[in-house]
Amino acid sequence: MYKKYTIKRGMLNPHIVKILLIMRITTAILIVAFMQVSAAGLAQKITLSKSNVSLKAVLKEIRQQSGYNFLYTDNILKGARPVNVKVNGVDIQEALKQIFNDQTLTYSINENTITIHEKIGLNSNAGISIRREIIKGRVLDEKGNPIPGVSVSVKGTTNGTSTDMNGNFSISAVKGEELIVSAIGYSIQTITIGKETELSIVLKESEAKLEEVVVVGYGTQKKKELTTAVSAINSKEILQSQSFSVSNALAGRVPGLIVNQRSSRPGNDAASIFIRGASTTGNTAALIVVDGVANRDGISRIDPNDIETISVLKDASAAVYGAQSANGVILITTKRGKTGKPTVNYSFNHGVVSPTRYMRMSSAADFVKGINDLDRQAGRASTYTAQQVTDYVNGVLPSTDWLRATQKSNFDQDRHNLSVSGGTEAVKYFLSLGTGTQGTINVGDKTSKYTQYNFRSNIDAEVTKNFSVGLDLAGRKQNTNFLGVSDGELFSWSVLGPPVLPATILGGYPASGRGNNNPLAVVSGDSYNKTENFLLNGTLKAKYKIPGVTGLSVDGFFALDQGQNFQKVWQQPWTFYVEEKGVAVPRTRPNPPSLAENISKNQSITKNVKLNYEREFDKHAVSAFVSFEQNQTNNQSVSASRVGFVSPVIDQLFAGSPIKDNQSNNGSAGDGARQNYLGRISYAYAKKYLAQFYIGVNGSQIFPEGKRFGNFPGGSLGWVISEEQFMENVNLVNSLKVRASYGILGNDRVGQYQYLNVYNFGSGYVFNGSDVSALNPGVVANPNITWEKKKSFDIGLDATILNNSLSFTIDYFKSRTSDILARRNATVPNYTGLTLPNENIGIVDNEGIDGEVNYNKMLGKVRFNVGGNFTYAKNKIVFVDEVTPAVPYQNSTGRPIGTQFLYKVKGVYRTADDLNKYPGLAGKRIGDLIYEDVSGDGIINGDDRYPIERNATPQIQYGFNLGLQYANFDFVAQFQGQARAVQYFGYLFDNTNNAPEYFVKNAWTPDNINAPLPSVGRSTATNDLFLRDVSFLRLKNVELGYNFPKSLLSKIGLQSTRLFVNGYNLLMFDKLKKDGLGDPENVDSRGFVFPQTKIISLGLNATF
Amino acid sequence: MKQYIYKQVGLKFFSAMLLTAVLITGCKKALDLEPLDSFSDKSVFSDAATLNLFVNGTYRYLRQPFSAQEGLTEGMTDNAYSRYVDAHQAYTAGEIVRDNGEGMTRGLWSNAFTAIRRTNLFLEQAANSPIDASTITKLGADMRFIRAFEYFDLMKFYGGVPIVTSTFQLDAKNFDVSRNSIEEVTAFIVKECNEIIPVLPAFATAEKGKATKEAAMALKARTLLYAASPLFNPTNDKSKWEAARDANKAVMDLPGFNILKNGTAEQYFNTFNGKDQSEIIFARYFTAANSQSENSAGEGANFWLFPNSFNAWSAVAPTQDIIDSYEMSNGKLPAEAGSGYDPQNPYVNREPRFYANFLFNGAVYTDPYTTKSTRQLQYYRDKNNPANASLNGHESRGAVFYADGASPTSYNFKKYTVEGLGSRNIGSATQTNPWIYFRKTEFYLNYAECEIELGNEGPARTAINAVRGKVGLADITESGSALAERYRRERRVELVVEDHRIHDIRRWKIGPEALNKPAKGVDIYKNGSVMEYHYDFVANNNRRWVDKMYWAPIPYSEIQRSNNKLTQNLGY
């Protein structure tokens, strides 16, 4: 079977050949017109004399005489009446006029092609009704390869669809209507529907990407008309990432984004995302907007199969989202139905997940030497005898690799999605159902599991010509089951497990482990921590085109988002075994069994009404809107717990202890609100000069009356240079645009009610043996608290050159965030006893560049594209609350956020002479680090810490990708890299805590006097020796796909089927690997988190 | 015609705008919300019930040691070794610098000043409160007691600190203050105590745990004792000793509190496990909801003090030095001639408090975990095969079970543990024995110290003998410097684990003798049926005294924030 479809080099894909054959037979479309250009003979006169012959025969004759081609189907000619014609030396128009005189057919002439189609609308009283037909077709490129994802729509209607993986589409249309066929990277083609119902369309490559439509705030815009900095990725790119969290699909793909996956824990593997780095010391989270509604869902758990595009608003244009837009906005747009017959799509992938790497912890031999060295340092007898050390070194005594003993080398994940989409002119639908599961890395763990079920139903209905409504519903249930102990604990037990302790005893019984906390024993218990999250998003929307005024419409939506979380934590003692006289004796951790349950629900209602005006007058294009939006949220929670369960069988509250001291309950609530008044006007002259202005007036409940509303104006300008006359003859450049934007954005994301003196319930006290409640003052009221403001400037250039094969975009951005909401913790002394509120005090500048470049080319039969993107963002604190440091280089002002002040390591005290020569911290001894006396005062103290203007958030992130398409195969590889990032690698080491081998093996001991690191276990001041560069380059995604030939599929009723293998995080180049340290992207350098993972997946995508 | 169209357009536009406007105005009030989970200023200070809750919350600033291992200051002294507390190790290693002092004081500086602000806030707000004056005065006395208590805590560690009696405002131009002298702080505490003593309820009628007359008297007495001590009173101003004597005598003579007479070890032990509260003047009590651990983990006193076999990890382990400070039952120190002490059988015939305060090899105690019954504790390893865990004792460093949690000195503290309870106790099983701030015995000792300093040896001996009499020990007869020496040992032995030793070392200025020596334990081997005790076992050899550590450094950042108005203690 496989061999049959193997492509031979240099031959036309047999699958394509076959399809072409089928097309020719069934449709008999004369596509010669597209292929040949012949001006010769067109001027010839026609001479004909025929009676009662078929139309077909006549047309054939004319073709021979004139050189004109005819486009028709056999079908359409079936109904033609016999022809009687007699002309002599007339021109073709005259001849055709006679021939078609009493036909129900008509014709149109387009250059040298004459298309035959049925008359429509002309003779309605003659009983010829307008008949909708399902038009099927296939879109190919010039090389004859199918093009998937081509948009096909009927001009002047909302009726549209797109091609599947094999370039096939179907759409309902009326004869005479025009089909608009467009795809990114190809020139638009318009085809008038004739009698034929099966089309084969060839698209020419052209103006790459410029026709692409980009989702922007409150609408869409053509990429070529964009005047703001917006980056977008489409569903195809998103689906290339096999990480469960969509957020990880953005890594290395979107210029301007700093994306880091900090954990791979199933159910909690979202990336941290900074849009153009951090520009505030306050909240740096980007605002997530799903289908126009803010904060309804994150970017993490949404089913990637449901997403059409993700757009990132990076500059001032984000301000239209008001209150929380200062850090940029990520717009997620889900798929919607298109007119056409139902398309059923099923996709499945199965992934094998494994850690990207294991930390190389000390073996027992190194461990016992290290412990004995600790004893040496403390001046006490060695814990391990020389014999024991020798035995560990020689392997006579066993060594436990706790990470490998407690963590599986791989686990599974699966994802299914079934969707149906399609529609008629009146009603269009997209329905999707998805599910995903992820396993656990813990050996023997039958509890941990992540499961998600989600659905989405996007329905659009045209009620009347002017009135349309839509209802979007999306729901998701997430079941996140974990063990009863926290990740931090569990993974720390694995990392820190002393290698001299066995993981199991007597053939498999879990041993006690480090501090009776053996992960293998933990998993054997009944304990669990289960969370059920349920999310329901509903949007009802309507649009009314106001009759009488072209371009005026009013629309609006009502969105209800409801979330409910239920958490249940069931703690049961776990059992481990202790060997006593050759027998494994069970022991349990003595914690009494307990159960805690928490139910919380949150609701968010967003209302929006918007008045739009959009019109073109000659060369002027205007679009404008004014809108009002209001969001109200509230949340409630109830919790209860009991301690003391007689039996582990019933994990319900009622079964817990009846004693009051063993029971507790609690509950709380909160609410919030925001308002946004917004107006925006866009203007374009001759598609050459573009401008957009807006003003938002935003109100946030977080601030007191009078400080509540802020004005956030902005605008952008664009100049499409390539549209200018003087560029007409510059053939190298296909398009060229410069643009600039400026605006003010707001950020209100701090705690509520800081303008009031409030008192909160806190831990109580005991009088007379009874509990009493207690009230504690909250923050001191700040009646002046108001918005954080970000002034954002961006200048960018978009260009395509070299026959549209090379496109690039580059942006320079600069922003100043002022009135940053921060606490004056640095300057207000603790002896004031004040609990400080946020105050509008900080100023931070941020600037950088981002850009991308893409190159597309056909190389023989191989379509290939390469692309790259780059982000550099560096911020600088202009004002922050800080006391004047004793030494000038310890100012945070003037340095990036997160600058660390560390001791500079000069070396290690190796001799008594060193101790005398170099000053040090109190208690310095041989084997300690020598710190540089940066302040030069002869003593080492906090003043000697010097600034390192880096932190774990990289200042540079980049990505590049390579795509190849050959015949039925497609391949893509995508790399992600980062630079200018550091992380601190500390460690614990003593008889209960094992450290990475790197720290123990390289530690100074009397036997290793040239060691680079200080004595093991010595507490060190934070220093630059332990600060490591966490730059890396990783192969983020790699995918090889194969499309099954249609000839095979059609027999089993499939339209298209694609099979793929995919790798996620397969390769990595970094500076930690050689030292056996963890993944550089890991947020906890000690490894007390779920390890970073790589995924190898096999997937299938079938369309019916 | 054209005009007509414009009119049409205008009309439609207008109606659309109107619709928009209607939708907008309906929501104007949406931003006016009230907090759903907190009270406002007004409601707290105008209602006695909520004001009571505010006062309750302030009590919580009285600290107790069991919520974290950092709390047990014994690890900073010659009484104990705490393996895992960096701050304690830094102190005993002489490595306290201007930036790490708060580790050693456990964040005292900001904790105390937060409580002080609460009191000041109360006094300011209550002045305008509609609540009746007597309620305000009573609650105010509680608050002032707490403030005075916090000032004493501050003075203990830092010496003179700024006396702040009003609240700072957020919009103040600066917050600069300078330190008051030790004398001024002492005078402030004494004045406050004197003023609230008449207002506070008597112990007999008060709710247990609340500030009382007696508690205020005790606070004043201890403050005056400290203020008279060598570190605080470098000129040895005798009048300070006199004031201290009078205040401590007043507490010593308080009726209504019993001290033991000829009690057994068990009776003595019961003072600390909550069973016998008759000598407690002021303490912090616990329940399941407000537990020693202050969280849901149930890790209280037992957890920090118990050995490995009780599923704990000997966080603070007694040194051989404190063990050797306990007399034989004949009143002689083990090291003294004629004591009858046998180093190879060291735990027999010791005074009762030894058995009440320590767990040691052979001690009988309930093992709440491994055997769940009373048994002899086993701190020994097998002489011939110390690596064979199954031959080693349950509490030894070579134990089968969690050897790493075994005591590094082969001793554990028993005082403040509750027998029969495990190391983690929650719900109705929560460990609730109170943490004692003031108990009557201390004031006998305080009084004795004053009289010794004032040269009145007779009353001093009487008071010391009353303490010794609690467990039936023979009277002492020393005088002169021997008496002072005997007193100091008596105090050390009686008040072990009660957060006194660290301050006594400091105020007596005996740092070098207490801390310029290694922390030792004992290594015990079982050879057949014979135990072998090796006393050269060093648990930690990294102890070093530096004189600046008599005072804690004022947090360097606070000095910076005060624009250098605050002055640093010497040596930092």
PDB file of N, CA, C and O in Angstrom, chain A residues 744-787:
ATOM      1  N   ILE A 744      -1.965  56.631  24.345  1.00  0.00           N
ATOM      2  CA  ILE A 744      -1.844  56.434  25.793  1.00  0.00           C
ATOM      3  C   ILE A 744      -2.708  55.245  26.185  1.00  0.00           C
ATOM      4  O   ILE A 744      -3.865  55.153  25.780  1.00  0.00           O
ATOM      5  N   LEU A 745      -2.113  54.352  26.947  1.00  0.00           N
ATOM      6  CA  LEU A 745      -2.850  53.173  27.393  1.00  0.00           C
ATOM      7  C   LEU A 745      -2.936  53.168  28.912  1.00  0.00           C
ATOM      8  O   LEU A 745      -2.131  53.814  29.589  1.00  0.00           O
ATOM      9  N   GLY A 746      -3.884  52.422  29.416  1.00  0.00           N
ATOM     10  CA  GLY A 746      -4.087  52.420  30.867  1.00  0.00           C
ATOM     11  C   GLY A 746      -3.913  51.059  31.486  1.00  0.00           C
ATOM     12  O   GLY A 746      -4.000  50.033  30.815  1.00  0.00           O
ATOM     13  N   ASN A 747      -3.639  51.074  32.781  1.00  0.00           N
ATOM     14  CA  ASN A 747      -3.544  49.824  33.526  1.00  0.00           C
ATOM     15  C   ASN A 747      -4.122  50.051  34.916  1.00  0.00           C
ATOM     16  O   ASN A 747      -3.707  50.964  35.629  1.00  0.00           O
ATOM     17  N   ASP A 748      -5.103  49.270  35.260  1.00  0.00           N
ATOM     18  CA  ASP A 748      -5.754  49.444  36.573  1.00  0.00           C
ATOM     19  C   ASP A 748      -5.602  48.204  37.439  1.00  0.00           C
ATOM     20  O   ASP A 748      -6.285  48.059  38.445  1.00  0.00           O
ATOM     21  N   ARG A 749      -4.730  47.292  37.050  1.00  0.00           N
ATOM     22  CA  ARG A 749      -4.759  45.986  37.707  1.00  0.00           C
ATOM     23  C   ARG A 749      -3.999  45.961  39.032  1.00  0.00           C
ATOM     24  O   ARG A 749      -2.870  45.486  39.118  1.00  0.00           O
ATOM     25  N   VAL A 750      -4.654  46.525  40.026  1.00  0.00           N
ATOM     26  CA  VAL A 750      -4.167  46.439  41.404  1.00  0.00           C
ATOM     27  C   VAL A 750      -5.370  46.088  42.273  1.00  0.00           C
ATOM     28  O   VAL A 750      -6.490  46.038  41.785  1.00  0.00           O
ATOM     29  N   GLY A 751      -5.121  45.887  43.552  1.00  0.00           N
ATOM     30  CA  GLY A 751      -6.198  45.497  44.459  1.00  0.00           C
ATOM     31  C   GLY A 751      -7.282  46.561  44.553  1.00  0.00           C
ATOM     32  O   GLY A 751      -7.024  47.754  44.393  1.00  0.00           O
ATOM     33  N   GLN A 752      -8.498  46.101  44.807  1.00  0.00           N
ATOM     34  CA  GLN A 752      -9.625  47.024  44.919  1.00  0.00           C
ATOM     35  C   GLN A 752      -9.597  47.773  46.252  1.00  0.00           C
ATOM     36  O   GLN A 752      -8.962  47.342  47.196  1.00  0.00           O
ATOM     37  N   TYR A 753     -10.373  48.810  46.322  1.00  0.00           N
ATOM     38  CA  TYR A 753     -10.699  49.536  47.563  1.00  0.00           C
ATOM     39  C   TYR A 753      -9.481  50.053  48.311  1.00  0.00           C
ATOM     40  O   TYR A 753      -9.502  50.205  49.520  1.00  0.00           O
ATOM     41  N   GLN A 754      -8.421  50.317  47.579  1.00  0.00           N
ATOM     42  CA  GLN A 754      -7.259  50.868  48.275  1.00  0.00           C
ATOM     43  C   GLN A 754      -7.469  52.327  48.629  1.00  0.00           C
ATOM     44  O   GLN A 754      -6.654  52.922  49.318  1.00  0.00           O
ATOM     45  N   TYR A 755      -8.544  52.915  48.153  1.00  0.00           N
ATOM     46  CA  TYR A 755      -8.845  54.294  48.514  1.00  0.00           C
ATOM     47  C   TYR A 755      -9.619  54.378  49.830  1.00  0.00           C
ATOM     48  O   TYR A 755      -9.925  55.438  50.303  1.00  0.00           O
ATOM     49  N   LEU A 756      -9.939  53.222  50.389  1.00  0.00           N
ATOM     50  CA  LEU A 756     -10.672  53.198  51.663  1.00  0.00           C
ATOM     51  C   LEU A 756      -9.789  52.589  52.749  1.00  0.00           C
ATOM     52  O   LEU A 756      -8.928  51.759  52.472  1.00  0.00           O
ATOM     53  N   ASN A 757     -10.022  53.034  53.971  1.00  0.00           N
ATOM     54  CA  ASN A 757      -9.439  52.316  55.107  1.00  0.00           C
ATOM     55  C   ASN A 757     -10.363  51.157  55.404  1.00  0.00           C
ATOM     56  O   ASN A 757     -11.487  51.362  55.846  1.00  0.00           O
ATOM     57  N   VAL A 758      -9.918  49.971  55.152  1.00  0.00           N
ATOM     58  CA  VAL A 758     -10.789  48.832  55.431  1.00  0.00           C
ATOM     59  C   VAL A 758     -10.135  47.888  56.435  1.00  0.00           C
ATOM     60  O   VAL A 758      -8.913  47.911  56.631  1.00  0.00           O
ATOM     61  N   TYR A 759     -10.962  47.120  57.053  1.00  0.00           N
ATOM     62  CA  TYR A 759     -10.506  46.167  58.071  1.00  0.00           C
ATOM     63  C   TYR A 759     -10.978  44.789  57.663  1.00  0.00           C
ATOM     64  O   TYR A 759     -12.146  44.598  57.350  1.00  0.00           O
ATOM     65  N   ASN A 760     -10.051  43.876  57.647  1.00  0.00           N
ATOM     66  CA  ASN A 760     -10.363  42.523  57.174  1.00  0.00           C
ATOM     67  C   ASN A 760     -10.261  41.523  58.320  1.00  0.00           C
ATOM     68  O   ASN A 760      -9.460  41.691  59.236  1.00  0.00           O
ATOM     69  N   PHE A 761     -11.047  40.486  58.196  1.00  0.00           N
ATOM     70  CA  PHE A 761     -10.930  39.412  59.177  1.00  0.00           C
ATOM     71  C   PHE A 761      -9.597  38.693  58.998  1.00  0.00           C
ATOM     72  O   PHE A 761      -9.143  38.462  57.883  1.00  0.00           O
ATOM     73  N   GLY A 762      -8.982  38.383  60.102  1.00  0.00           N
ATOM     74  CA  GLY A 762      -7.721  37.655  60.045  1.00  0.00           C
ATOM     75  C   GLY A 762      -7.739  36.533  61.064  1.00  0.00           C
ATOM     76  O   GLY A 762      -8.781  36.233  61.655  1.00  0.00           O
ATOM     77  N   SER A 763      -6.590  35.941  61.262  1.00  0.00           N
ATOM     78  CA  SER A 763      -6.493  34.856  62.230  1.00  0.00           C
ATOM     79  C   SER A 763      -6.925  35.346  63.600  1.00  0.00           C
ATOM     80  O   SER A 763      -6.679  36.492  63.967  1.00  0.00           O
ATOM     81  N   GLY A 764      -7.539  34.487  64.342  1.00  0.00           N
ATOM     82  CA  GLY A 764      -8.104  34.888  65.623  1.00  0.00           C
ATOM     83  C   GLY A 764      -7.144  34.689  66.791  1.00  0.00           C
ATOM     84  O   GLY A 764      -5.938  34.517  66.615  1.00  0.00           O
ATOM     85  N   TYR A 765      -7.702  34.737  67.980  1.00  0.00           N
ATOM     86  CA  TYR A 765      -6.916  34.588  69.194  1.00  0.00           C
ATOM     87  C   TYR A 765      -7.736  33.726  70.154  1.00  0.00           C
ATOM     88  O   TYR A 765      -8.885  33.377  69.854  1.00  0.00           O
ATOM     89  N   VAL A 766      -7.125  33.387  71.261  1.00  0.00           N
ATOM     90  CA  VAL A 766      -7.815  32.478  72.187  1.00  0.00           C
ATOM     91  C   VAL A 766      -7.939  33.132  73.557  1.00  0.00           C
ATOM     92  O   VAL A 766      -6.934  33.522  74.159  1.00  0.00           O
ATOM     93  N   PHE A 767      -9.135  33.305  74.001  1.00  0.00           N
ATOM     94  CA  PHE A 767      -9.396  33.762  75.370  1.00  0.00           C
ATOM     95  C   PHE A 767     -10.246  32.719  76.067  1.00  0.00           C
ATOM     96  O   PHE A 767     -11.224  32.231  75.489  1.00  0.00           O
ATOM     97  N   ASN A 768      -9.895  32.436  77.300  1.00  0.00           N
ATOM     98  CA  ASN A 768     -10.650  31.444  78.070  1.00  0.00           C
ATOM     99  C   ASN A 768     -10.829  30.129  77.320  1.00  0.00           C
ATOM    100  O   ASN A 768     -11.864  29.493  77.404  1.00  0.00           O
ATOM    101  N   GLY A 769      -9.832  29.778  76.546  1.00  0.00           N
ATOM    102  CA  GLY A 769      -9.898  28.509  75.839  1.00  0.00           C
ATOM    103  C   GLY A 769     -10.797  28.514  74.618  1.00  0.00           C
ATOM    104  O   GLY A 769     -10.978  27.477  73.985  1.00  0.00           O
ATOM    105  N   SER A 770     -11.362  29.686  74.301  1.00  0.00           N
ATOM    106  CA  SER A 770     -12.250  29.738  73.131  1.00  0.00           C
ATOM    107  C   SER A 770     -11.667  30.663  72.078  1.00  0.00           C
ATOM    108  O   SER A 770     -10.987  31.632  72.392  1.00  0.00           O
ATOM    109  N   ASP A 771     -12.017  30.374  70.850  1.00  0.00           N
ATOM    110  CA  ASP A 771     -11.540  31.221  69.762  1.00  0.00           C
ATOM    111  C   ASP A 771     -12.332  32.518  69.705  1.00  0.00           C
ATOM    112  O   ASP A 771     -13.540  32.512  69.881  1.00  0.00           O
ATOM    113  N   VAL A 772     -11.622  33.599  69.462  1.00  0.00           N
ATOM    114  CA  VAL A 772     -12.302  34.865  69.179  1.00  0.00           C
ATOM    115  C   VAL A 772     -11.829  35.346  67.814  1.00  0.00           C
ATOM    116  O   VAL A 772     -10.722  35.055  67.393  1.00  0.00           O
ATOM    117  N   SER A 773     -12.686  36.087  67.135  1.00  0.00           N
ATOM    118  CA  SER A 773     -12.336  36.607  65.811  1.00  0.00           C
ATOM    119  C   SER A 773     -11.458  37.833  65.946  1.00  0.00           C
ATOM    120  O   SER A 773     -11.381  38.441  67.003  1.00  0.00           O
ATOM    121  N   ALA A 774     -10.842  38.184  64.844  1.00  0.00           N
ATOM    122  CA  ALA A 774      -9.958  39.340  64.888  1.00  0.00           C
ATOM    123  C   ALA A 774     -10.093  40.141  63.601  1.00  0.00           C
ATOM    124  O   ALA A 774     -10.304  39.592  62.532  1.00  0.00           O
ATOM    125  N   LEU A 775      -9.998  41.453  63.740  1.00  0.00           N
ATOM    126  CA  LEU A 775     -10.006  42.347  62.591  1.00  0.00           C
ATOM    127  C   LEU A 775      -8.638  42.993  62.455  1.00  0.00           C
ATOM    128  O   LEU A 775      -8.043  43.419  63.449  1.00  0.00           O
ATOM    129  N   ASN A 776      -8.168  43.067  61.236  1.00  0.00           N
ATOM    130  CA  ASN A 776      -6.880  43.695  60.981  1.00  0.00           C
ATOM    131  C   ASN A 776      -7.040  44.809  59.971  1.00  0.00           C
ATOM    132  O   ASN A 776      -7.780  44.662  59.004  1.00  0.00           O
ATOM    133  N   PRO A 777      -6.347  45.922  60.199  1.00  0.00           N
ATOM    134  CA  PRO A 777      -6.435  46.992  59.206  1.00  0.00           C
ATOM    135  C   PRO A 777      -5.799  46.551  57.898  1.00  0.00           C
ATOM    136  O   PRO A 777      -4.789  45.860  57.888  1.00  0.00           O
ATOM    137  N   GLY A 778      -6.412  46.953  56.809  1.00  0.00           N
ATOM    138  CA  GLY A 778      -5.825  46.689  55.496  1.00  0.00           C
ATOM    139  C   GLY A 778      -4.800  47.751  55.183  1.00  0.00           C
ATOM    140  O   GLY A 778      -4.202  48.334  56.092  1.00  0.00           O
ATOM    141  N   VAL A 779      -4.627  48.031  53.918  1.00  0.00           N
ATOM    142  CA  VAL A 779      -3.664  49.067  53.573  1.00  0.00           C
ATOM    143  C   VAL A 779      -4.186  50.422  54.028  1.00  0.00           C
ATOM    144  O   VAL A 779      -5.380  50.615  54.195  1.00  0.00           O
ATOM    145  N   VAL A 780      -3.260  51.344  54.240  1.00  0.00           N
ATOM    146  CA  VAL A 780      -3.648  52.706  54.549  1.00  0.00           C
ATOM    147  C   VAL A 780      -4.302  53.292  53.305  1.00  0.00           C
ATOM    148  O   VAL A 780      -3.809  53.099  52.200  1.00  0.00           O
ATOM    149  N   ALA A 781      -5.417  53.986  53.497  1.00  0.00           N
ATOM    150  CA  ALA A 781      -6.146  54.472  52.331  1.00  0.00           C
ATOM    151  C   ALA A 781      -5.295  55.433  51.506  1.00  0.00           C
ATOM    152  O   ALA A 781      -4.617  56.298  52.044  1.00  0.00           O
ATOM    153  N   ASN A 782      -5.356  55.248  50.202  1.00  0.00           N
ATOM    154  CA  ASN A 782      -4.739  56.200  49.283  1.00  0.00           C
ATOM    155  C   ASN A 782      -5.860  56.795  48.447  1.00  0.00           C
ATOM    156  O   ASN A 782      -6.266  56.225  47.447  1.00  0.00           O
ATOM    157  N   PRO A 783      -6.367  57.966  48.862  1.00  0.00           N
ATOM    158  CA  PRO A 783      -7.535  58.528  48.164  1.00  0.00           C
ATOM    159  C   PRO A 783      -7.193  59.018  46.758  1.00  0.00           C
ATOM    160  O   PRO A 783      -8.081  59.348  45.993  1.00  0.00           O
ATOM    161  N   ASN A 784      -5.907  59.054  46.432  1.00  0.00           N
ATOM    162  CA  ASN A 784      -5.503  59.588  45.126  1.00  0.00           C
ATOM    163  C   ASN A 784      -5.192  58.514  44.107  1.00  0.00           C
ATOM    164  O   ASN A 784      -4.699  58.806  43.025  1.00  0.00           O
ATOM    165  N   ILE A 785      -5.457  57.282  44.443  1.00  0.00           N
ATOM    166  CA  ILE A 785      -5.045  56.198  43.554  1.00  0.00           C
ATOM    167  C   ILE A 785      -5.770  56.287  42.207  1.00  0.00           C
ATOM    168  O   ILE A 785      -6.981  56.495  42.155  1.00  0.00           O
ATOM    169  N   THR A 786      -5.016  56.190  41.137  1.00  0.00           N
ATOM    170  CA  THR A 786      -5.629  56.230  39.808  1.00  0.00           C
ATOM    171  C   THR A 786      -4.798  55.440  38.805  1.00  0.00           C
ATOM    172  O   THR A 786      -3.922  54.667  39.203  1.00  0.00           O
ATOM    173  N   TRP A 787      -5.082  55.667  37.532  1.00  0.00           N
ATOM    174  CA  TRP A 787      -4.514  54.856  36.460  1.00  0.00           C
ATOM    175  C   TRP A 787      -3.009  54.912  36.354  1.00  0.00           C
ATOM    176  O   TRP A 787      -2.393  55.940  36.546  1.00  0.00           O
TER     177      TRP A 787
END
